[in-house]
Amino acid sequence: MVKNATTTIDNAVGTQRVKRGMAEQLKNGVIMDVVTPEQARIAEDAGAVAVMALERVPADIRKDGGVVRMSDPDMIDGIVSAVSIPVMAKARIGHFVEAQVLESLGVDFVDESEVLTPADEANHIDKWAFTVPFVCGATNLGEALRRIAEGAAMIRSKGEAGTGNVVEATRHMRAIRTDIKRLSTLDEAELFGAAKELRAPHDLVAEVARAGRLPVPLFSAGGVATPADAALMRQLGAESVFVGSGIFKSGDPAKRADSIVQATLHYEDPSVIARVSRGLGDAMVGINVDDLSEAERYAGRGW
Amino acid sequence: MTPPTIGVLALQGDTAEHRAVLDGLGARTAEVLAPEHLDTVDALVLPGGESTTMGKLAVRYGLVEPLRARIAAGMPAFGTCAGMILLSDRVVGAAADQTTVGGIDMTVRRNAFGRQTESFETCVAVDGIGEQPFDAVFIRAPWVDSVGPEASVLGRLPAEDGPGRIIAVRQGGLMATSFHPELTGDARVHRLFVDIAKGHS
């Protein structure tokens, strides 16, 4: 029941359609990590479709180390009141109480994120239990479908956050796309075997085989630093792009944010990507993923 | 008569869902990203998404004035959610410097129902699509505070006391809904618009 002025109506909140529908509205856009209200306003001015409110961008999380948790509610409130576009925030994998807190703060989307330190080594959050929609990372189709079975309304590639290196995001987008293509070649009997192999529910596997796509929007995240990186993710099948450290760790964040928005929209037009890539100043320095030890890799968190 | 080509504004949002519904109705569709694309379409759908983002991109790509000119010249247009905001003459709760195209004599309240946790679905009656109620999905949706003499109300939210909030409006060839008819698989609202675009309704 929702009361609004003169009306009292039976409204169904938090349904699958309302959650997935919210994800659909964010398509064809850029979601930017921000750590202050001022950065949130720069992102909004550049045409971001949403911001991700967090205390430290992944590049700084890598540098500082330690246990990484949900952000301070005061910090999230500050960003929620600074902009009119949707605000997302991160909860630790399996930490359903952090997710409850974020929902109570009125964030529009919760990212159950491998960038934070996992709180449960066996279980992700039961996302059906929430009114707020969730996005989860995935490295392949089986992982994506397990998250959708738990109630995720959006999937993003994990990539390797905070590296400024797009190689892992490319790997994950290609893996998801290849797995989907393979499913569409299988017959009904083979889909049972595929479900077992993917460790995913058969009904979801059959749905993907029929539709040739995930039942929720597929976005990309993890290592996008340049307009061309964003367009690469779009051409590999991402419907929108998350940019974490890539914008506010660069020389001219406002200009880079604006350029990445334009390249995401005109991802099939190299002349636009060339134009917006000129004179952007320094990109974030970046890390070679091969230089990271297993423990330093976030993509292996979650399963 | 050749069927009209219906453009879908593709600056941001769920363009693909609108195209899928229109394709299902046998309409010809095209993406509109630049002013020259407007020359090839007979009618236009403005989809859901983020109205501030779409407004900013419309300004950047020089689409605002050409859109206003086409609408003033009588091009049928249909806006859903963010698209409703873009088609409204007056916006309450707009972001600073928010740009709209205008066309419908109404005052729209942005994010009127609240944030995403207040987003909902419910059944509404809409004039012109038959008796059967329409399952309407509202996502961080606007509502219409009031319509001027030029516009007429097509639908309201059900209410126990007095008239409910206005959530569907028409003014000649222009139509707007607070909700997302592209998300539910029920094509009746789009069929009404296609009929308008053909000059049949």
Coordinates of C-alpha atoms in Angstrom, one line a residue:
Chain A
M1 CA 0.0 0.0 0.0
V2 CA 1.4 3.4 -1.0
K3 CA -0.2 6.6 0.2
N4 CA 0.2 9.6 -2.1
A5 CA -1.8 12.7 -1.3
T6 CA -5.4 11.9 -2.3
T7 CA -4.9 8.2 -3.1
T8 CA -4.5 4.9 -1.4
I9 CA -3.8 2.1 -3.9
D10 CA -2.6 -1.5 -3.9
N11 CA 0.7 -1.2 -5.6
A12 CA 3.1 -4.1 -6.1
V13 CA 6.6 -2.9 -5.3
G14 CA 9.8 -4.8 -5.9
T15 CA 8.4 -7.2 -8.5
Q16 CA 10.7 -8.9 -11.0
R17 CA 9.3 -6.6 -13.7
V18 CA 9.8 -3.4 -11.6
K19 CA 13.4 -4.5 -10.8
R20 CA 14.4 -5.6 -14.3
G21 CA 12.5 -2.6 -15.8
M22 CA 14.7 -0.3 -13.7
A23 CA 17.8 -2.0 -15.2
E24 CA 16.4 -1.5 -18.7
Q25 CA 16.1 2.3 -18.1
L26 CA 19.9 2.4 -17.5
K27 CA 20.8 0.9 -20.9
N28 CA 22.8 2.8 -23.5
G29 CA 24.6 4.8 -20.8
V30 CA 27.5 5.1 -18.4
I31 CA 27.5 4.5 -14.6
M32 CA 30.3 6.3 -12.9
D33 CA 32.0 5.6 -9.5
V34 CA 32.1 8.7 -7.3
V35 CA 33.4 9.4 -3.8
T36 CA 32.1 12.9 -3.2
P37 CA 29.0 14.9 -3.9
E38 CA 31.1 17.2 -6.1
Q39 CA 32.2 14.2 -8.3
A40 CA 28.6 13.1 -8.4
R41 CA 27.6 16.4 -9.9
I42 CA 30.4 16.3 -12.4
A43 CA 29.2 12.8 -13.5
E44 CA 25.6 14.0 -13.8
D45 CA 26.7 17.0 -15.8
A46 CA 28.6 14.8 -18.2
G47 CA 25.5 12.7 -18.8
A48 CA 26.0 9.7 -16.6
V49 CA 22.8 7.6 -16.2
A50 CA 23.6 6.8 -12.6
V51 CA 26.4 7.1 -10.1
M52 CA 28.0 4.4 -7.8
A53 CA 28.6 6.0 -4.4
L54 CA 31.6 4.6 -2.6
E55 CA 34.3 5.8 -0.1
R56 CA 37.3 4.8 -2.3
V57 CA 37.5 3.9 -5.9
P58 CA 38.9 0.4 -6.6
A59 CA 42.4 1.8 -7.5
D60 CA 42.7 3.2 -4.0
I61 CA 41.2 0.1 -2.5
R62 CA 44.0 -1.9 -4.1
K63 CA 46.6 0.6 -2.8
D64 CA 45.3 0.7 0.8
G65 CA 44.4 -3.0 1.3
G66 CA 42.7 -4.3 4.4
V67 CA 39.0 -5.3 4.8
V68 CA 36.8 -3.3 2.5
R69 CA 33.2 -2.8 3.6
M70 CA 30.0 -0.9 2.7
S71 CA 30.5 2.9 2.7
D72 CA 29.5 5.3 5.5
P73 CA 25.7 6.1 5.3
D74 CA 26.5 9.8 5.7
M75 CA 28.7 9.6 2.6
I76 CA 25.9 7.8 0.6
D77 CA 23.3 10.3 1.9
G78 CA 25.5 13.2 0.7
I79 CA 25.6 11.8 -2.8
V80 CA 21.9 10.9 -2.9
S81 CA 21.0 14.5 -2.1
A82 CA 23.5 16.0 -4.5
V83 CA 22.1 14.5 -7.8
S84 CA 18.7 13.6 -9.3
I85 CA 19.9 10.6 -11.3
P86 CA 19.8 7.1 -9.7
V87 CA 22.4 6.2 -7.0
M88 CA 23.9 2.8 -6.6
A89 CA 26.0 1.5 -3.7
K90 CA 28.0 -1.6 -3.0
A91 CA 27.5 -4.4 -0.4
R92 CA 29.9 -7.2 0.3
I93 CA 29.2 -10.6 -1.3
G94 CA 26.8 -12.4 1.1
H95 CA 26.4 -9.5 3.5
F96 CA 22.7 -9.2 3.4
V97 CA 22.6 -6.7 6.4
E98 CA 24.7 -4.2 4.5
A99 CA 22.2 -4.6 1.7
Q100 CA 19.3 -4.0 4.1
V101 CA 21.0 -0.8 5.3
L102 CA 21.5 0.4 1.7
E103 CA 17.9 -0.3 0.9
S104 CA 16.8 1.6 4.0
L105 CA 19.0 4.6 2.8
G106 CA 16.9 4.7 -0.4
V107 CA 19.7 3.7 -2.9
D108 CA 18.2 2.8 -6.3
F109 CA 20.4 -0.3 -7.0
V110 CA 22.7 -2.4 -4.8
D111 CA 25.9 -3.9 -6.3
E112 CA 26.8 -7.1 -4.5
S113 CA 30.4 -6.5 -5.4
E114 CA 33.6 -8.6 -5.4
V115 CA 35.5 -5.2 -5.1
L116 CA 34.6 -5.3 -1.4
T117 CA 35.9 -8.1 0.9
P118 CA 33.4 -11.1 0.7
A119 CA 31.4 -11.7 3.9
D120 CA 30.2 -15.2 3.1
E121 CA 32.3 -17.8 1.3
A122 CA 29.4 -20.1 0.5
N123 CA 26.4 -18.0 -0.2
H124 CA 25.5 -14.8 -2.1
I125 CA 22.6 -12.6 -0.9
D126 CA 19.1 -13.9 -1.5
K127 CA 18.1 -11.0 -3.7
W128 CA 14.5 -12.0 -4.1
A129 CA 14.0 -10.9 -0.4
F130 CA 14.6 -7.3 -1.3
T131 CA 12.6 -4.5 -2.8
V132 CA 15.7 -2.8 -4.2
P133 CA 17.1 -4.3 -7.4
F134 CA 20.6 -5.9 -7.4
V135 CA 23.5 -6.0 -9.9
C136 CA 26.1 -8.8 -9.7
G137 CA 29.4 -9.5 -11.4
A138 CA 30.0 -12.5 -13.5
T139 CA 33.0 -14.0 -15.4
N140 CA 31.0 -16.5 -17.5
L141 CA 27.4 -17.6 -18.3
G142 CA 27.0 -20.1 -15.5
E143 CA 28.0 -17.5 -12.9
A144 CA 25.6 -15.0 -14.5
L145 CA 22.7 -17.4 -14.4
R146 CA 23.4 -18.4 -10.7
R147 CA 23.2 -14.7 -9.8
I148 CA 20.0 -14.3 -11.8
A149 CA 18.5 -17.4 -10.1
E150 CA 19.3 -15.6 -6.8
G151 CA 17.3 -12.6 -8.0
A152 CA 19.9 -10.3 -9.7
A153 CA 18.1 -7.8 -12.0
M154 CA 21.3 -6.9 -13.9
I155 CA 24.6 -8.7 -14.7
R156 CA 27.9 -6.9 -15.3
S157 CA 31.2 -8.4 -16.3
K158 CA 33.6 -8.5 -13.3
G159 CA 36.7 -7.4 -15.2
E160 CA 39.5 -6.6 -12.9
A161 CA 38.5 -3.4 -11.1
G162 CA 41.0 -0.7 -10.3
T163 CA 43.5 -1.7 -12.8
G164 CA 42.6 0.5 -15.8
N165 CA 43.2 -2.6 -17.8
V166 CA 40.3 -3.8 -19.9
V167 CA 41.7 -7.3 -20.7
E168 CA 39.7 -9.2 -18.0
A169 CA 36.4 -7.4 -18.9
T170 CA 37.0 -8.4 -22.5
R171 CA 37.6 -12.0 -21.4
H172 CA 34.4 -12.1 -19.4
M173 CA 32.2 -10.4 -22.1
R174 CA 33.5 -12.8 -24.7
A175 CA 33.0 -15.8 -22.4
I176 CA 29.4 -14.9 -21.7
R177 CA 28.7 -14.2 -25.3
T178 CA 30.3 -17.4 -26.5
D179 CA 28.5 -19.5 -23.9
I180 CA 25.1 -18.0 -25.0
K181 CA 25.9 -18.7 -28.7
R182 CA 26.8 -22.3 -27.9
L183 CA 23.5 -22.8 -26.0
S184 CA 21.5 -21.7 -29.0
T185 CA 23.0 -24.6 -31.0
L186 CA 21.9 -27.3 -28.5
D187 CA 18.7 -29.5 -28.7
E188 CA 16.3 -29.9 -25.8
A189 CA 18.1 -33.0 -24.4
E190 CA 21.5 -31.4 -24.6
L191 CA 20.2 -28.4 -22.6
F192 CA 19.9 -30.6 -19.5
G193 CA 23.6 -31.5 -19.8
A194 CA 24.5 -27.9 -20.4
A195 CA 22.6 -26.9 -17.2
K196 CA 24.6 -29.4 -15.3
E197 CA 27.8 -28.2 -16.8
L198 CA 27.0 -24.5 -16.2
R199 CA 25.8 -25.3 -12.7
A200 CA 22.7 -23.2 -13.4
P201 CA 18.9 -23.9 -13.2
H202 CA 17.6 -25.7 -16.3
D203 CA 14.7 -23.3 -16.8
L204 CA 17.1 -20.3 -17.1
V205 CA 19.4 -22.2 -19.4
A206 CA 16.5 -23.1 -21.7
E207 CA 15.3 -19.5 -21.6
V208 CA 18.7 -18.2 -22.7
A209 CA 19.0 -20.8 -25.4
R210 CA 15.6 -19.7 -26.8
A211 CA 16.1 -16.0 -26.5
G212 CA 19.8 -15.8 -27.5
R213 CA 20.4 -13.4 -24.6
L214 CA 20.3 -13.1 -20.8
P215 CA 16.8 -12.4 -19.3
V216 CA 18.3 -9.3 -17.7
P217 CA 20.4 -6.5 -19.1
L218 CA 24.1 -7.3 -19.5
F219 CA 26.5 -4.4 -18.7
S220 CA 30.3 -4.3 -18.5
A221 CA 32.6 -3.3 -15.7
G222 CA 36.2 -3.6 -14.5
G223 CA 39.1 -1.8 -16.1
V224 CA 37.4 0.7 -18.6
A225 CA 39.7 3.8 -18.8
T226 CA 39.2 5.3 -22.2
P227 CA 36.4 6.1 -24.7
A228 CA 37.7 3.3 -26.9
D229 CA 37.5 0.9 -24.0
A230 CA 33.9 1.8 -23.5
A231 CA 33.1 1.4 -27.2
L232 CA 34.9 -2.0 -27.2
M233 CA 32.7 -3.2 -24.4
R234 CA 29.6 -2.1 -26.3
Q235 CA 30.7 -3.8 -29.5
L236 CA 31.3 -7.0 -27.4
G237 CA 27.7 -6.9 -26.4
A238 CA 27.5 -4.7 -23.2
E239 CA 24.3 -2.6 -23.1
S240 CA 25.9 0.0 -20.8
V241 CA 29.3 0.5 -19.2
F242 CA 30.4 1.0 -15.6
V243 CA 33.5 3.2 -15.2
G244 CA 35.2 3.0 -11.8
S245 CA 38.6 4.5 -11.2
G246 CA 39.1 5.4 -14.9
I247 CA 37.4 8.8 -14.7
F248 CA 38.4 10.4 -11.4
K249 CA 41.9 8.9 -11.4
S250 CA 42.6 10.6 -14.7
G251 CA 44.0 14.1 -15.5
D252 CA 40.8 15.8 -16.6
P253 CA 37.8 13.9 -15.1
A254 CA 35.0 16.2 -16.5
K255 CA 36.3 15.9 -20.0
R256 CA 37.0 12.2 -19.8
A257 CA 33.5 11.5 -18.3
D258 CA 31.9 13.4 -21.2
S259 CA 34.0 11.6 -23.8
I260 CA 33.2 8.2 -22.4
V261 CA 29.5 9.0 -22.5
Q262 CA 29.8 10.0 -26.2
A263 CA 31.8 7.0 -27.1
T264 CA 29.3 4.7 -25.3
L265 CA 26.5 6.1 -27.4
H266 CA 28.3 6.3 -30.7
Y267 CA 30.2 3.0 -30.1
E268 CA 29.9 2.0 -33.8
D269 CA 31.2 5.2 -35.2
P270 CA 35.1 5.3 -35.1
S271 CA 35.1 9.0 -36.2
V272 CA 33.2 10.0 -33.1
I273 CA 35.5 7.9 -30.9
A274 CA 38.5 9.5 -32.5
R275 CA 37.2 13.0 -32.0
V276 CA 36.3 12.4 -28.3
S277 CA 39.7 10.7 -27.7
R278 CA 41.7 13.8 -28.6
G279 CA 43.4 15.9 -25.9
L280 CA 42.0 14.0 -22.9
G281 CA 45.1 14.4 -20.8
D282 CA 46.6 11.6 -18.8
A283 CA 44.6 8.3 -18.4
M284 CA 44.9 6.5 -15.1
V285 CA 48.3 4.8 -15.0
G286 CA 47.0 1.2 -14.9
I287 CA 48.3 -2.2 -13.8
N288 CA 49.2 -5.2 -15.8
V289 CA 46.9 -8.0 -14.6
D290 CA 49.7 -10.5 -15.0
D291 CA 51.6 -8.6 -12.2
L292 CA 48.8 -9.3 -9.7
S293 CA 49.0 -12.3 -7.5
E294 CA 45.9 -14.6 -7.2
A295 CA 45.1 -12.9 -3.8
E296 CA 45.1 -9.5 -5.5
R297 CA 42.6 -10.5 -8.2
Y298 CA 39.0 -9.6 -7.4
A299 CA 37.4 -11.5 -10.2
G300 CA 38.0 -14.8 -8.4
R301 CA 35.8 -13.7 -5.5
G302 CA 32.3 -15.1 -5.7
W303 CA 31.5 -18.3 -7.7
Chain B
M1 CA -0.5 4.4 -48.6
T2 CA 2.9 3.3 -47.3
P3 CA 3.0 2.5 -43.6
P4 CA 4.5 5.3 -41.5
T5 CA 8.1 5.0 -40.3
I6 CA 8.2 5.4 -36.5
G7 CA 11.5 6.7 -35.1
V8 CA 12.6 5.9 -31.6
L9 CA 14.8 8.4 -29.9
A10 CA 18.0 6.5 -29.2
L11 CA 20.0 8.8 -27.0
Q12 CA 19.7 6.6 -23.9
G13 CA 17.2 4.2 -22.3
D14 CA 15.1 1.2 -23.4
T15 CA 15.0 2.1 -27.1
A16 CA 15.2 -1.6 -28.1
E17 CA 12.1 -2.6 -26.1
H18 CA 10.0 0.1 -27.9
R19 CA 11.3 -1.0 -31.3
A20 CA 10.4 -4.6 -30.5
V21 CA 6.8 -3.7 -29.6
L22 CA 6.4 -1.6 -32.7
D23 CA 8.0 -4.2 -34.9
G24 CA 5.5 -6.7 -33.5
L25 CA 2.7 -4.4 -34.7
G26 CA 4.1 -4.4 -38.2
A27 CA 5.4 -0.8 -38.0
R28 CA 8.6 0.2 -39.7
T29 CA 11.0 1.7 -37.1
A30 CA 14.3 3.6 -37.2
E31 CA 16.7 4.9 -34.5
V32 CA 16.9 8.7 -34.1
L33 CA 20.3 9.8 -32.9
A34 CA 21.0 12.9 -35.0
P35 CA 18.9 15.8 -36.5
E36 CA 19.1 14.3 -40.0
H37 CA 17.5 11.1 -38.8
L38 CA 14.4 13.1 -38.1
D39 CA 13.9 13.7 -41.8
T40 CA 13.3 10.0 -42.5
V41 CA 10.6 9.4 -39.8
D42 CA 6.9 10.2 -39.8
A43 CA 6.4 9.8 -36.0
L44 CA 8.6 9.5 -33.0
V45 CA 8.7 7.6 -29.7
L46 CA 10.6 9.1 -26.8
P47 CA 11.5 6.1 -24.6
G48 CA 12.1 5.7 -20.9
G49 CA 15.5 6.3 -19.4
E50 CA 17.0 9.2 -17.5
S51 CA 15.4 12.5 -18.5
T52 CA 18.4 14.6 -17.5
T53 CA 20.8 12.4 -19.5
M54 CA 18.5 12.5 -22.5
G55 CA 18.0 16.2 -22.3
K56 CA 21.7 16.9 -22.1
L57 CA 22.5 14.6 -25.0
A58 CA 19.6 16.2 -27.1
V59 CA 21.2 19.6 -26.5
R60 CA 24.7 18.3 -27.4
Y61 CA 23.6 16.7 -30.7
G62 CA 21.5 19.7 -31.7
L63 CA 18.3 17.8 -31.6
V64 CA 16.2 20.1 -29.4
E65 CA 15.3 22.7 -32.0
P66 CA 14.6 20.2 -34.8
L67 CA 12.4 18.2 -32.5
R68 CA 10.5 21.3 -31.5
A69 CA 10.1 22.3 -35.1
R70 CA 8.8 18.8 -36.2
I71 CA 6.4 18.7 -33.3
A72 CA 5.1 22.2 -34.0
A73 CA 4.6 21.0 -37.6
G74 CA 2.4 18.2 -36.4
M75 CA 4.6 15.1 -36.2
P76 CA 2.9 12.6 -33.9
A77 CA 5.0 11.8 -30.8
F78 CA 4.7 9.4 -27.9
G79 CA 6.7 9.8 -24.7
T80 CA 7.0 7.2 -21.9
C81 CA 8.3 8.1 -18.4
A82 CA 11.4 10.2 -19.2
G83 CA 9.9 10.7 -22.7
M84 CA 6.8 12.1 -21.0
I85 CA 9.0 14.7 -19.2
L86 CA 10.6 15.6 -22.5
L87 CA 7.2 16.3 -24.1
S88 CA 5.8 18.4 -21.3
D89 CA 5.6 22.2 -21.4
R90 CA 6.3 22.5 -17.7
V91 CA 8.3 20.4 -15.3
V92 CA 8.3 20.5 -11.5
G93 CA 11.3 19.0 -9.6
A94 CA 13.5 19.3 -12.7
A95 CA 17.3 19.2 -12.3
A96 CA 19.0 22.5 -12.7
D97 CA 19.1 23.5 -16.4
Q98 CA 17.1 20.5 -17.4
T99 CA 16.0 20.8 -21.1
T100 CA 12.7 19.6 -22.4
V101 CA 11.3 19.6 -25.9
G102 CA 7.7 20.5 -24.9
G103 CA 4.6 20.1 -26.9
I104 CA 1.9 18.9 -24.5
D105 CA 0.2 21.5 -22.4
M106 CA 0.8 19.9 -19.0
T107 CA 2.8 20.2 -15.8
V108 CA 4.8 17.0 -15.0
R109 CA 6.3 16.2 -11.6
R110 CA 9.6 14.4 -12.0
N111 CA 10.4 11.3 -9.8
A112 CA 7.0 12.1 -8.2
F113 CA 6.4 8.6 -6.8
G114 CA 9.9 8.5 -5.2
R115 CA 13.0 6.5 -5.6
Q116 CA 13.4 3.0 -7.0
T117 CA 12.2 1.2 -3.8
E118 CA 8.8 3.0 -4.3
S119 CA 8.6 1.9 -8.0
F120 CA 5.6 -0.3 -8.6
E121 CA 3.2 -2.0 -10.9
T122 CA -0.6 -1.7 -10.9
C123 CA -3.6 -2.0 -13.2
V124 CA -4.9 1.2 -14.8
A125 CA -7.7 2.0 -17.3
V126 CA -6.6 3.9 -20.4
D127 CA -9.0 5.6 -22.8
G128 CA -8.8 4.3 -26.4
I129 CA -7.3 0.9 -25.7
G130 CA -10.4 -1.0 -24.8
E131 CA -12.1 -2.0 -21.5
Q132 CA -9.4 -4.5 -20.2
P133 CA -7.2 -2.7 -17.6
F134 CA -3.5 -2.2 -18.5
D135 CA -0.8 -3.7 -16.3
A136 CA 1.4 -0.6 -15.9
V137 CA 5.0 -0.5 -14.6
F138 CA 6.0 2.7 -12.9
I139 CA 9.8 3.2 -12.5
R140 CA 11.0 6.3 -10.6
A141 CA 8.1 7.7 -12.6
P142 CA 6.7 11.2 -13.1
W143 CA 3.0 12.0 -12.7
V144 CA 1.0 14.9 -14.3
D145 CA 0.1 17.6 -11.8
S146 CA -2.3 19.3 -14.2
V147 CA -3.2 19.6 -17.8
G148 CA -4.0 22.8 -19.7
P149 CA -7.1 23.3 -21.9
E150 CA -5.3 21.9 -25.0
A151 CA -4.6 18.4 -23.5
S152 CA -6.9 15.7 -22.4
V153 CA -6.5 13.0 -19.7
L154 CA -6.4 9.4 -21.0
G155 CA -5.8 7.7 -17.7
R156 CA -5.5 8.1 -14.0
L157 CA -4.3 5.8 -11.1
P158 CA -7.2 4.2 -9.3
A159 CA -8.0 6.0 -6.1
E160 CA -10.4 5.4 -3.2
D161 CA -11.3 9.0 -2.7
G162 CA -11.5 11.5 -5.5
P163 CA -9.7 11.4 -8.9
G164 CA -6.4 9.6 -8.9
R165 CA -3.1 10.9 -10.2
I166 CA -3.0 11.6 -14.0
I167 CA -0.7 9.1 -15.7
A168 CA -1.7 9.2 -19.4
V169 CA -2.3 12.3 -21.6
R170 CA -3.1 13.1 -25.2
Q171 CA -3.0 16.3 -27.2
G172 CA -3.8 15.8 -30.8
G173 CA -1.0 13.7 -32.3
L174 CA 1.0 13.8 -29.0
M175 CA 0.7 11.2 -26.3
A176 CA 2.5 10.5 -23.0
T177 CA 2.4 8.0 -20.2
S178 CA 4.1 7.9 -16.8
F179 CA 4.4 4.2 -17.1
H180 CA 6.3 1.8 -19.4
P181 CA 4.0 0.0 -21.8
E182 CA 7.1 -1.3 -23.6
L183 CA 7.9 -3.6 -20.6
T184 CA 4.8 -5.7 -20.3
G185 CA 4.2 -7.4 -23.6
D186 CA 0.8 -5.8 -24.0
A187 CA 0.9 -3.8 -27.2
R188 CA -2.4 -1.9 -26.9
V189 CA -1.0 1.5 -25.9
H190 CA 1.5 1.3 -28.8
R191 CA -1.2 0.2 -31.2
L192 CA -3.2 3.4 -30.2
F193 CA -0.1 5.5 -31.1
V194 CA 0.5 3.6 -34.4
D195 CA -3.2 4.4 -35.3
I196 CA -2.6 8.0 -34.4
A197 CA 0.6 8.0 -36.6
K198 CA -1.5 6.6 -39.5
G199 CA -4.0 9.3 -39.0
H200 CA -6.7 6.7 -38.0
S201 CA -7.4 7.7 -34.5

